Short mmCIF file of C-alpha atoms and ligand atoms in Angstrom, two decimals:
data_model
loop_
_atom_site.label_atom_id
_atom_site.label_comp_id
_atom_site.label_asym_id
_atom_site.label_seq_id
_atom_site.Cartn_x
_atom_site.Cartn_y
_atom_site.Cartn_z
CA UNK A 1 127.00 162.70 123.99
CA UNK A 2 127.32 159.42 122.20
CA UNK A 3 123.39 158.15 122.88
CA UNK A 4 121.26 158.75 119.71
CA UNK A 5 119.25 161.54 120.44
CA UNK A 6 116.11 161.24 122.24
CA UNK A 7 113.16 162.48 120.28
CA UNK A 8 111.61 165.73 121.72
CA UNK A 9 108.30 164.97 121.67
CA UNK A 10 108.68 162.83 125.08
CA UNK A 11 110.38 165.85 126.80
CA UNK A 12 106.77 167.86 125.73
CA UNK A 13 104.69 164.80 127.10
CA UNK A 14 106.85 165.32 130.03
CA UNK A 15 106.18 169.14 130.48
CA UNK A 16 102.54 168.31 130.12
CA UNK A 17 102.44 166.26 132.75
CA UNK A 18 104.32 168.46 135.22
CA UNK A 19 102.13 171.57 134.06
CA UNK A 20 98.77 169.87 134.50
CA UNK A 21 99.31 169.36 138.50
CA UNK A 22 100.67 172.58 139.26
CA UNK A 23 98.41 175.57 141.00
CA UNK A 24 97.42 178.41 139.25
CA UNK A 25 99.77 181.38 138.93
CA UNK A 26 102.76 179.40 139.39
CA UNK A 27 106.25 179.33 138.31
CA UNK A 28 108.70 176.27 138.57
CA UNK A 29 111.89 176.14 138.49
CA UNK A 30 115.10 173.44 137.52
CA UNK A 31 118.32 173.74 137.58
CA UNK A 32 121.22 171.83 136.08
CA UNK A 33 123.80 170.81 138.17
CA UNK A 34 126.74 171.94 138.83
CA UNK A 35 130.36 170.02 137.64
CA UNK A 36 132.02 169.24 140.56
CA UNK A 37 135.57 170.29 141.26
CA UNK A 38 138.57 167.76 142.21
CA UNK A 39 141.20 170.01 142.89
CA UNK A 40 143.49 172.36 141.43
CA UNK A 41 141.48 172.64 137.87
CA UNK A 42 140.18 169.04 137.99
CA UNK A 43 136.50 168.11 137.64
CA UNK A 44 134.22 165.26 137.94
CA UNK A 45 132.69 164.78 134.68
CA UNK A 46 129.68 165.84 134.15
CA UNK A 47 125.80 164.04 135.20
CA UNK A 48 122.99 166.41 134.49
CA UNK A 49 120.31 166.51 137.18
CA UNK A 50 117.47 164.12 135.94
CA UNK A 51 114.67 166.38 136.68
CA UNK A 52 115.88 169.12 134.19
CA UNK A 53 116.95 166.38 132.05
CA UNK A 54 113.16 164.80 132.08
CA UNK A 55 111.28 167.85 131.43
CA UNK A 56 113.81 168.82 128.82
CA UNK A 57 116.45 166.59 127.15
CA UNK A 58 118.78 169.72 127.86
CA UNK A 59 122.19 167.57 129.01
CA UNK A 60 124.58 170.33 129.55
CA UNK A 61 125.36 172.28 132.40
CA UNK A 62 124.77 176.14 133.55
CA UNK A 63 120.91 175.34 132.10
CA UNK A 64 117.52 176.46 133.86
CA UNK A 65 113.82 175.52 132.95
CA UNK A 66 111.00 177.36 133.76
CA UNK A 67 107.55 176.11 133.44
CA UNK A 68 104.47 179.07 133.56
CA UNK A 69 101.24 177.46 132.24
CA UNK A 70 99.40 180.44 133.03
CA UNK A 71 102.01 183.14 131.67
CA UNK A 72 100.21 186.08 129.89
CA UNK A 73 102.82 185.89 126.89
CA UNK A 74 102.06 182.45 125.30
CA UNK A 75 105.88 182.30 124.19
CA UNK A 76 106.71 182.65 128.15
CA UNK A 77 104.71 179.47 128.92
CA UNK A 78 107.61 177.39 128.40
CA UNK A 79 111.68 178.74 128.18
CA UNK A 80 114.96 177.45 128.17
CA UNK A 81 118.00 179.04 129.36
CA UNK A 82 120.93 177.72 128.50
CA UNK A 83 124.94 178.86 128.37
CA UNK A 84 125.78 181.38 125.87
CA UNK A 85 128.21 179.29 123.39
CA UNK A 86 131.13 181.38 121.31
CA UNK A 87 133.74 180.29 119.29
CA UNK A 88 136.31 180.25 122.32
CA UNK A 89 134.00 177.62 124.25
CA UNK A 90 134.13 175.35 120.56
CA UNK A 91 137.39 175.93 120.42
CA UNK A 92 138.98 174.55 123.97
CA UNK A 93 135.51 172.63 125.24
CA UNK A 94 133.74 171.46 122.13
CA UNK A 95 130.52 173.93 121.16
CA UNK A 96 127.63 174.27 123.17
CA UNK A 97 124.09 174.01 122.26
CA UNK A 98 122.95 177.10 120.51
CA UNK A 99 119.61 178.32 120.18
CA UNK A 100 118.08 176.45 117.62
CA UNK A 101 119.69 173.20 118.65
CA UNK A 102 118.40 174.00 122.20
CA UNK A 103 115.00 174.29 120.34
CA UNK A 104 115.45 170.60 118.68
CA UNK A 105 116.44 168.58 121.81
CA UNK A 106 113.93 169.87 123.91
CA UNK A 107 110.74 170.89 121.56
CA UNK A 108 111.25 174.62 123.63
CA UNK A 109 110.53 177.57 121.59
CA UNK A 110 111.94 180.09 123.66
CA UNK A 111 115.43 179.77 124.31
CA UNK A 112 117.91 182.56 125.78
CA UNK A 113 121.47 182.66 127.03
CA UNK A 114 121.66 182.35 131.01
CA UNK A 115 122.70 185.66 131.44
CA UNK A 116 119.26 186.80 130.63
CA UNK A 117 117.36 184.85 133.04
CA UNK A 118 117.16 187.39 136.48
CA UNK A 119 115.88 190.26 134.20
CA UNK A 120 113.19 187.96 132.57
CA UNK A 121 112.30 186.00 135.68
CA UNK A 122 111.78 189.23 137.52
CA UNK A 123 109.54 190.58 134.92
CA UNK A 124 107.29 186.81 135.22
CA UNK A 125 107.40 186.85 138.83
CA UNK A 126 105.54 189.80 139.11
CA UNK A 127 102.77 187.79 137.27
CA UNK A 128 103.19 185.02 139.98
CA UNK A 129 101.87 184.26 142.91
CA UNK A 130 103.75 180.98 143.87
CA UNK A 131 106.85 179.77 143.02
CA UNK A 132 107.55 175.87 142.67
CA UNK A 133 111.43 174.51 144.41
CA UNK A 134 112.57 171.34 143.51
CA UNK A 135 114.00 170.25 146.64
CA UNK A 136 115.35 166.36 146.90
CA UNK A 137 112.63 164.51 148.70
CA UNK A 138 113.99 160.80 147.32
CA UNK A 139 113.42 158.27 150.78
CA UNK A 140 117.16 157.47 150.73
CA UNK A 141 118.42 160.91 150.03
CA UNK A 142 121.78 162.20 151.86
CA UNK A 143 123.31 164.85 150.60
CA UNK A 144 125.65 167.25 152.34
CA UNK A 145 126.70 169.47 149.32
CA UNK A 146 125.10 172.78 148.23
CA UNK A 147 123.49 172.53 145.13
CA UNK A 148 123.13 174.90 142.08
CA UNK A 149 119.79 174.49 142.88
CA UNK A 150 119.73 174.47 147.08
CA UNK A 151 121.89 177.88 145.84
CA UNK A 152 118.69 178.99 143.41
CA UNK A 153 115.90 178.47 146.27
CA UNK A 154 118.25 180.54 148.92
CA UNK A 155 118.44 183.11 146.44
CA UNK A 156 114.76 183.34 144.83
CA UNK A 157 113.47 182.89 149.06
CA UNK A 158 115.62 186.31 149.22
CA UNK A 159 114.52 188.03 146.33
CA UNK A 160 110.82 187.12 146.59
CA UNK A 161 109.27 187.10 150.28
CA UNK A 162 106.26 187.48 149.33
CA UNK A 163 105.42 184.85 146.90
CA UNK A 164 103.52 181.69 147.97
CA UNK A 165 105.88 178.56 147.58
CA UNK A 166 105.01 174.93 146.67
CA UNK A 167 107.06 171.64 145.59
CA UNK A 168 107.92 169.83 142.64
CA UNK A 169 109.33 166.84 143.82
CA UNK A 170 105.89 165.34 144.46
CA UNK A 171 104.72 165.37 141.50
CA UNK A 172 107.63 164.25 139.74
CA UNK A 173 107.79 161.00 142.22
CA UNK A 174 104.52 160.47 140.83
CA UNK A 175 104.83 160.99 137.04
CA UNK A 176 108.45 160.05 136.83
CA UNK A 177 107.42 156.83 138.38
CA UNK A 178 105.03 155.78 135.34
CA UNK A 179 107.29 155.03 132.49
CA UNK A 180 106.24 156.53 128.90
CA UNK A 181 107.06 153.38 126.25
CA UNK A 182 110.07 155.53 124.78
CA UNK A 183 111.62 155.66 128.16
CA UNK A 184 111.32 151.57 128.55
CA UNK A 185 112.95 151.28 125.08
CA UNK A 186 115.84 152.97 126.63
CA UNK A 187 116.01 150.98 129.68
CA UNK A 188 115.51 148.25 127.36
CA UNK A 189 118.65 149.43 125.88
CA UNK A 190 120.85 150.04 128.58
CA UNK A 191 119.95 146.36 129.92
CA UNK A 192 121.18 144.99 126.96
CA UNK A 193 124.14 146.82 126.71
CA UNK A 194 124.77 145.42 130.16
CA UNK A 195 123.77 141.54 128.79
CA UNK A 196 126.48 142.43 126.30
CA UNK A 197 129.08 143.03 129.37
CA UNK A 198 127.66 139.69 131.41
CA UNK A 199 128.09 137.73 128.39
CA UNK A 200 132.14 138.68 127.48
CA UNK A 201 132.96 138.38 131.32
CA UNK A 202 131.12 135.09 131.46
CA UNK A 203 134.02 133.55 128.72
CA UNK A 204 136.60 135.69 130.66
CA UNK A 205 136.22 134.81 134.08
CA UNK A 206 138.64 132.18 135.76
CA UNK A 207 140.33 131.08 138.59
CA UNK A 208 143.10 134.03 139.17
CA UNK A 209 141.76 136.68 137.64
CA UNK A 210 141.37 139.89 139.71
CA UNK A 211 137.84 141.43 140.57
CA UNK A 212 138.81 144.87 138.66
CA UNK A 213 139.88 142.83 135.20
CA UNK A 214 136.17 142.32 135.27
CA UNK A 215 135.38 145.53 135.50
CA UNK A 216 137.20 146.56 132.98
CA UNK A 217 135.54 143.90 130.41
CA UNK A 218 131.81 145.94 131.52
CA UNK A 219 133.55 149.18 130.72
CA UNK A 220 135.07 148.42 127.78
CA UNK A 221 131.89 146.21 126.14
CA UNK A 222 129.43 149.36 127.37
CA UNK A 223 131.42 152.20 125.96
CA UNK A 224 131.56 150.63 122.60
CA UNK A 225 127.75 150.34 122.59
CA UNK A 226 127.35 154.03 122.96
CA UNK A 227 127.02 154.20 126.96
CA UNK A 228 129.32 156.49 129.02
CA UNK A 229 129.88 153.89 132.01
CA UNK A 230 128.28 152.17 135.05
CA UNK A 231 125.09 153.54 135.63
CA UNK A 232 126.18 153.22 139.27
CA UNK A 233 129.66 152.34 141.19
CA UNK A 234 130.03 147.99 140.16
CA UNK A 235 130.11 145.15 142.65
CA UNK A 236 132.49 142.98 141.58
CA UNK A 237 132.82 140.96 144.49
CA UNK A 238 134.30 137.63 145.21
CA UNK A 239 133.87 134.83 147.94
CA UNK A 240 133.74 136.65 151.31
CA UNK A 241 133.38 139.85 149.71
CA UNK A 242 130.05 139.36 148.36
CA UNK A 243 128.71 139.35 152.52
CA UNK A 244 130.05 143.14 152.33
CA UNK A 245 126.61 144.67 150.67
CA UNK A 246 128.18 147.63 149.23
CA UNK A 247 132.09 146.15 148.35
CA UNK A 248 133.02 148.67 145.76
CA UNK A 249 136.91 148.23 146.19
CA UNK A 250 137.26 145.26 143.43
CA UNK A 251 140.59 144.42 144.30
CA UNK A 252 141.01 140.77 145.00
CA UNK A 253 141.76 137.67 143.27
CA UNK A 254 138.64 135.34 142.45
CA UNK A 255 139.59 132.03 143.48
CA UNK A 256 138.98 128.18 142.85
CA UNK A 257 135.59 126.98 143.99
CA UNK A 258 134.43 130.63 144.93
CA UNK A 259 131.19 132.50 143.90
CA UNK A 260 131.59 135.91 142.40
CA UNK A 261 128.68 138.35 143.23
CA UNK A 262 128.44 141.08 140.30
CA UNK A 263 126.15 143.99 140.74
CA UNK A 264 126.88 145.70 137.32
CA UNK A 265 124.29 148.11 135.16
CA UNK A 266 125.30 150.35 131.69
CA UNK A 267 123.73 153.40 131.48
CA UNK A 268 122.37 154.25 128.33
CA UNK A 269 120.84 158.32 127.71
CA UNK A 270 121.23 158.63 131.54
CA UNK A 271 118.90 155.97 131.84
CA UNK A 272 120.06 153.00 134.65
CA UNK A 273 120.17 149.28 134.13
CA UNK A 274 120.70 147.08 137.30
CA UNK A 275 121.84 143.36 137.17
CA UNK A 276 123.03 140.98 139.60
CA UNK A 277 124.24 137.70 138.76
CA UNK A 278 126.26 135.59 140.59
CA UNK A 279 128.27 132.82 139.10
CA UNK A 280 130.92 130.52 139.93
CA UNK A 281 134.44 131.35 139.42
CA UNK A 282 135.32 128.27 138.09
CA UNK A 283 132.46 127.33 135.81
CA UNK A 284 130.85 124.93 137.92
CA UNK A 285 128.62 125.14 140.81
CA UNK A 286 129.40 122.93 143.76
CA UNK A 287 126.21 121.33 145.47
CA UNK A 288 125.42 123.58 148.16
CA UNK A 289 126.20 126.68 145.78
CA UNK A 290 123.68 125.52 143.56
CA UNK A 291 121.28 124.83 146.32
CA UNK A 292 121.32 128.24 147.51
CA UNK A 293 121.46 130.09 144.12
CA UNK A 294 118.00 128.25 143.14
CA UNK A 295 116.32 129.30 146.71
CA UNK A 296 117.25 132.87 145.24
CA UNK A 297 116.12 132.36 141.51
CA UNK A 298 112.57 130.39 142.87
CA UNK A 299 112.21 133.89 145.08
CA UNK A 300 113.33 136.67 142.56
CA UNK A 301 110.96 134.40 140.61
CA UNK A 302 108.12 134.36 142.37
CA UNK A 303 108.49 138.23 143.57
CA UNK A 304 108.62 139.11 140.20
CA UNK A 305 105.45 137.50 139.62
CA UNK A 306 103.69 139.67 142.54
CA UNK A 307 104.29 142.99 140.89
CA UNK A 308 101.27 143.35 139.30
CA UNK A 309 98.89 146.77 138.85
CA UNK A 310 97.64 147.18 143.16
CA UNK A 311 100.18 145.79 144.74
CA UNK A 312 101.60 147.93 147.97
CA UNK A 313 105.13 147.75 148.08
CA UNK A 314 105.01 147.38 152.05
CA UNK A 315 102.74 144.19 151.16
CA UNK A 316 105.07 142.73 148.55
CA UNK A 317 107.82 142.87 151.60
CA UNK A 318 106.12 140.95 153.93
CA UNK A 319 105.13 138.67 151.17
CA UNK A 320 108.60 138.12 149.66
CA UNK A 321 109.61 138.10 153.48
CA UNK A 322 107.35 134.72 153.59
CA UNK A 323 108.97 133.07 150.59
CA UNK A 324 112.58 133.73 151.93
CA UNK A 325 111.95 132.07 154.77
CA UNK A 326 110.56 129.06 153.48
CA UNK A 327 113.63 128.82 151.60
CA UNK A 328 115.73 129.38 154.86
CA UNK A 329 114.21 126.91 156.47
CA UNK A 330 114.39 124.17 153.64
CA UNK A 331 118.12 125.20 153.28
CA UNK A 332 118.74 124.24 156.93
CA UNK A 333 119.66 127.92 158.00
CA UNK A 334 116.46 128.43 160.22
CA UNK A 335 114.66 125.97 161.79
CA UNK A 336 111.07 126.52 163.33
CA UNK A 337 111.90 127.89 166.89
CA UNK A 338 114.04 130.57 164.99
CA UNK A 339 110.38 131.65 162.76
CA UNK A 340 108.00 131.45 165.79
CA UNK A 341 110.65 133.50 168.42
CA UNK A 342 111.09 135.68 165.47
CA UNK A 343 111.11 139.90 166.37
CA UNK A 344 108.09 141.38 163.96
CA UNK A 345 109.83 144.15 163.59
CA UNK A 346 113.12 142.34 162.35
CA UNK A 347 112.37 139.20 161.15
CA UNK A 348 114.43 136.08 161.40
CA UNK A 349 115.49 136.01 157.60
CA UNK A 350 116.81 138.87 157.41
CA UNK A 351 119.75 137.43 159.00
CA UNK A 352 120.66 136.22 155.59
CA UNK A 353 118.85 138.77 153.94
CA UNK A 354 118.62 142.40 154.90
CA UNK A 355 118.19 144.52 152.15
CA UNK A 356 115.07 145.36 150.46
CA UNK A 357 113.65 143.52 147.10
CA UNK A 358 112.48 146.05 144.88
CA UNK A 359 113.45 149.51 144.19
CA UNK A 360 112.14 151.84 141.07
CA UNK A 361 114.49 151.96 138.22
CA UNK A 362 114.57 154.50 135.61
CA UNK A 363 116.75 157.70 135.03
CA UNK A 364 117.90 157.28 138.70
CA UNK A 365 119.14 153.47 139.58
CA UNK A 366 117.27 153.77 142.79
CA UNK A 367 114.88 155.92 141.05
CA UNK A 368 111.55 158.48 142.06
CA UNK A 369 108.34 156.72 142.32
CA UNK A 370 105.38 156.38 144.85
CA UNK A 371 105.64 153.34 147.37
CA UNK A 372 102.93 154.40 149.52
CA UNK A 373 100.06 154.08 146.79
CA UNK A 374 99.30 150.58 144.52
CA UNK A 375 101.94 149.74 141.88
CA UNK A 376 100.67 151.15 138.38
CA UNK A 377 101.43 149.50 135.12
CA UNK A 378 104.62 151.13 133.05
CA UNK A 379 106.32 151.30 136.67
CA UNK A 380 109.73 149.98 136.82
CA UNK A 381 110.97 147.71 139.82
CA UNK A 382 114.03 146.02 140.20
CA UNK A 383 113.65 142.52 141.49
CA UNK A 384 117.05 141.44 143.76
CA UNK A 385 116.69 138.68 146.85
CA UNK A 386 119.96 137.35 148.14
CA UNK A 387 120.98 134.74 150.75
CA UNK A 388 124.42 135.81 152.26
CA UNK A 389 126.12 133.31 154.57
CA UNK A 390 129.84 134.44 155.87
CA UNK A 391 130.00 130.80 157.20
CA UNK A 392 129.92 129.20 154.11
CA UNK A 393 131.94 132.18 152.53
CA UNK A 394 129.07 133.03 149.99
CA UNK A 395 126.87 135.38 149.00
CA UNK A 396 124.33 134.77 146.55
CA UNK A 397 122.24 137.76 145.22
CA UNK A 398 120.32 138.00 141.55
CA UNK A 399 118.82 140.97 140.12
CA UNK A 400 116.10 141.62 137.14
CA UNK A 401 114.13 144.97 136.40
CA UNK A 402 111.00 144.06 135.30
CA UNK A 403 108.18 146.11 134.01
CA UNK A 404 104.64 145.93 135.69
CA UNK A 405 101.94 145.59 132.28
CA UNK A 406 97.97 146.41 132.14
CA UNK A 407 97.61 143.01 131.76
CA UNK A 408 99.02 141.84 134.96
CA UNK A 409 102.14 139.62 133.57
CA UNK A 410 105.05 141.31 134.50
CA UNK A 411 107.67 142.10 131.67
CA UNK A 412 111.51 141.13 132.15
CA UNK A 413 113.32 143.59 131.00
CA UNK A 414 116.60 141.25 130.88
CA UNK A 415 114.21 138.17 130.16
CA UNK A 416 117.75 137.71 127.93
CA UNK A 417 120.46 137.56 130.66
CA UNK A 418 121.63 134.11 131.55
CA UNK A 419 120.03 133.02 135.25
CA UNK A 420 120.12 129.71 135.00
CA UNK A 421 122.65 127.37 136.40
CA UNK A 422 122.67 125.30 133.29
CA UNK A 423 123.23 127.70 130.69
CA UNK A 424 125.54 130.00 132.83
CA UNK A 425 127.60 126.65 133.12
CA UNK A 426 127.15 125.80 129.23
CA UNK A 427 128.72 129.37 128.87
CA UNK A 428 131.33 129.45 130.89
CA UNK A 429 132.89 126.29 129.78
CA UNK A 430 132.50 126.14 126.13
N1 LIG B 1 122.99 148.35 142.42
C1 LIG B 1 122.27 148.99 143.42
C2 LIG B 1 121.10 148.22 143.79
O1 LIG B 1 120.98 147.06 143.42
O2 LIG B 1 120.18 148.70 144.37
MN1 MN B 2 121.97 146.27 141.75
MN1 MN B 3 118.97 147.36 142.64
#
């Protein structure tokens, strides 16, 4: 790992949380996941599920958690299992955690080697009544491949008929949702590991330069501050390409007089930052690029200001909605007749702007979190309005996670990342 490690004590808060909202006489379950193969004996490297990782710190793979508040044995409350490391494992893949090391990241007294769990969740089970899956309930899940833990609930559904079953993933939308202040110190982090990256590529772009020599100026400035990568797959996308929404292939040339759109976070500790900023190639904005990049700034602006404690996320659409519009309309890209013929259900801005303007941000980019119920302070939202026009062969999105407060004024998160046109222009051309 290069992070720092995380201090236990938030993994216990964690467990608390999760242990206070489940039913009586009832197990839960998480699973790490799996590495996933390439071919021949090629892997992806590997991202540990962020549920195990939440309730334990445990970032290693062929690990289980189980959670029994109401065990008999006190000890059995809580217990780790993780893979039994030998000298062979040091040897070829670097060591494992052992016990007691298991014990220090994740403030878990019991800890035993994997190969003990059926025997010792057999002997619990028969103290339980109800068994808690963590299936993937996230709104924009799609997932096709079998899990370790899909595998798990097939198995355990098997093995135990006739226990009761309930689900996890509520509750950790809900309290996975509600930042503690140690996890917005590392998002903290992470965003300015990524203010590091916008600030090298801002005295490296120029006319010429191809979209992935930018990408490799993120990677390069984030691994040297202790992150492994992207905290998701970069937009690094030029002229046209910034109308393609998700343009991943950053292959072209960034040319004289274009925008570049770049939708770049670092990870830091597996937490996500996500930035958009949107600059001109050249250093200079021409007049109608800089009167469409303020229309975005005065909306992410005034969004951000609506994400206070109470505010429904379906609201805060239909408001932001409002404000894009007015800016349509003063930019000469809707008139009235297009506003008052407008579909309700598809609204006439989203012509130019058809993605959503907030998402939850946290150990997942687009992370768990309520969006039925009123926003609570410690939640943290992205805020990202664009204006795309193929016409005028731009795209102009911006991007700041923001953290809602008790107090009601919301707090930037990457309140340090140059937005405006004046000092992105001072940058780029001294
Ligand atoms: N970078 C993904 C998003 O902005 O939601
Ligand atoms: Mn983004
Ligand atoms: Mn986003």
């Amino acid at each position: 790992m290069k992070y720092e490690q995380i201090n236990s004590e938030l993994f216990k808060k964690n467990r608390k949380k999760f242990m206070a909202e489940m039913k009586p006489k009832s197990i839960a379950i998480f699973n790490s996941n799996d590495i996933y193969p390439i071919s021949a004996d090629s892997t992806m490297p590997f991202q540990q599920h962020r549920d195990i990782l939440y309730l334990s710190g445990v970032d290693q793979e062929e690990s289980i958690l189980l959670l029994f508040p109401d065990a008999i044995d006190k000890k059995s409350r809580e217990i780790l299992f993780v893979r039994e490391t030998n000298d062979h494992i040091a040897v070829w893949e670097g060591a494992k955690l052992d016990k007691n090391q298991a014990t220090a990241v994740s403030g878990i007294e019991s800890v035993y080697w994997l190969t003990d769990f059926d025997k010792i969740f057999f002997g619990l089970m028969t103290e339980a009544e109800c068994i808690y899956f963590n299936t993937n309930e996230h709104y924009r899940q799609s997932v096709e491949t079998q899990t370790r833990e899909d595998r798990f609930i097939l198995k355990c559904k098997n093995d135990f008929p006739a226990h009761r079953v309930a689900k996890s993933n509520p509750i950790l939308q809900q309290i996975r949702g509600v930042k503690e202040i140690e996890e917005i110190k590392l998002i903290q982090y992470a965003c300015d590991i990524t203010e590091k990256g916008f600030r090298r590529v801002l005295k490296f772009i120029k006319p010429g330069i191809w979209e992935y020599e930018l990408e490799a100026e993120y990677l390069h400035e984030f691994i040297r501050n202790r992150s492994k990568g992207f905290a998701y797959t970069p937009i690094i996308a030029s002229g046209n390409n910034a109308n393609v929404l998700h343009y991943i292939e950053n292959n072209n040339q960034c040319k004289d007089g274009d925008l570049i759109l770049m939708d770049v976070g670092a990870e830091y500790a597996n937490y996500s930052s996500d930035m958009t900023r949107t600059i001109p190639v050249n250093g200079k904005f021409t007049k109608r690029q800089r009167q469409v990049y303020e229309a975005v700034l005065r909306v992410k602006n005034d969004a951000t200001n609506m994400l206070v404690p109470g505010t429904l996320w379906a609201d805060y659409h239909i408001e932001v909605g409002k404000l894009m519009t007015s800016e349509l309309i003063g930019l000469g890209l809707l008139d009235k007749a297009d506003v008052q013929n407008e579909d309700k259900d598809w609204p006439a801005y989203k012509k130019y702007f058809m993605h959503g303007t907030s998402h939850h941000m946290g150990l997942d980019t687009h992370d768990y979190g309520e969006l039925k119920t009123p926003m609570k302070p410690n939640m943290v939202f992205t805020v990202e309005p664009g204006i795309y026009i193929p016409d005028e062969k731009m795209g102009i999105r911006l991007e700041d996670d923001v953290v809602i407060t008790e107090e009601g004024t919301p707090f930037n998160l990457m309140r340090n990342i140059p937005i405006e046109v004046e000092e992105i222009e001072d940058l780029m051309n001294t």
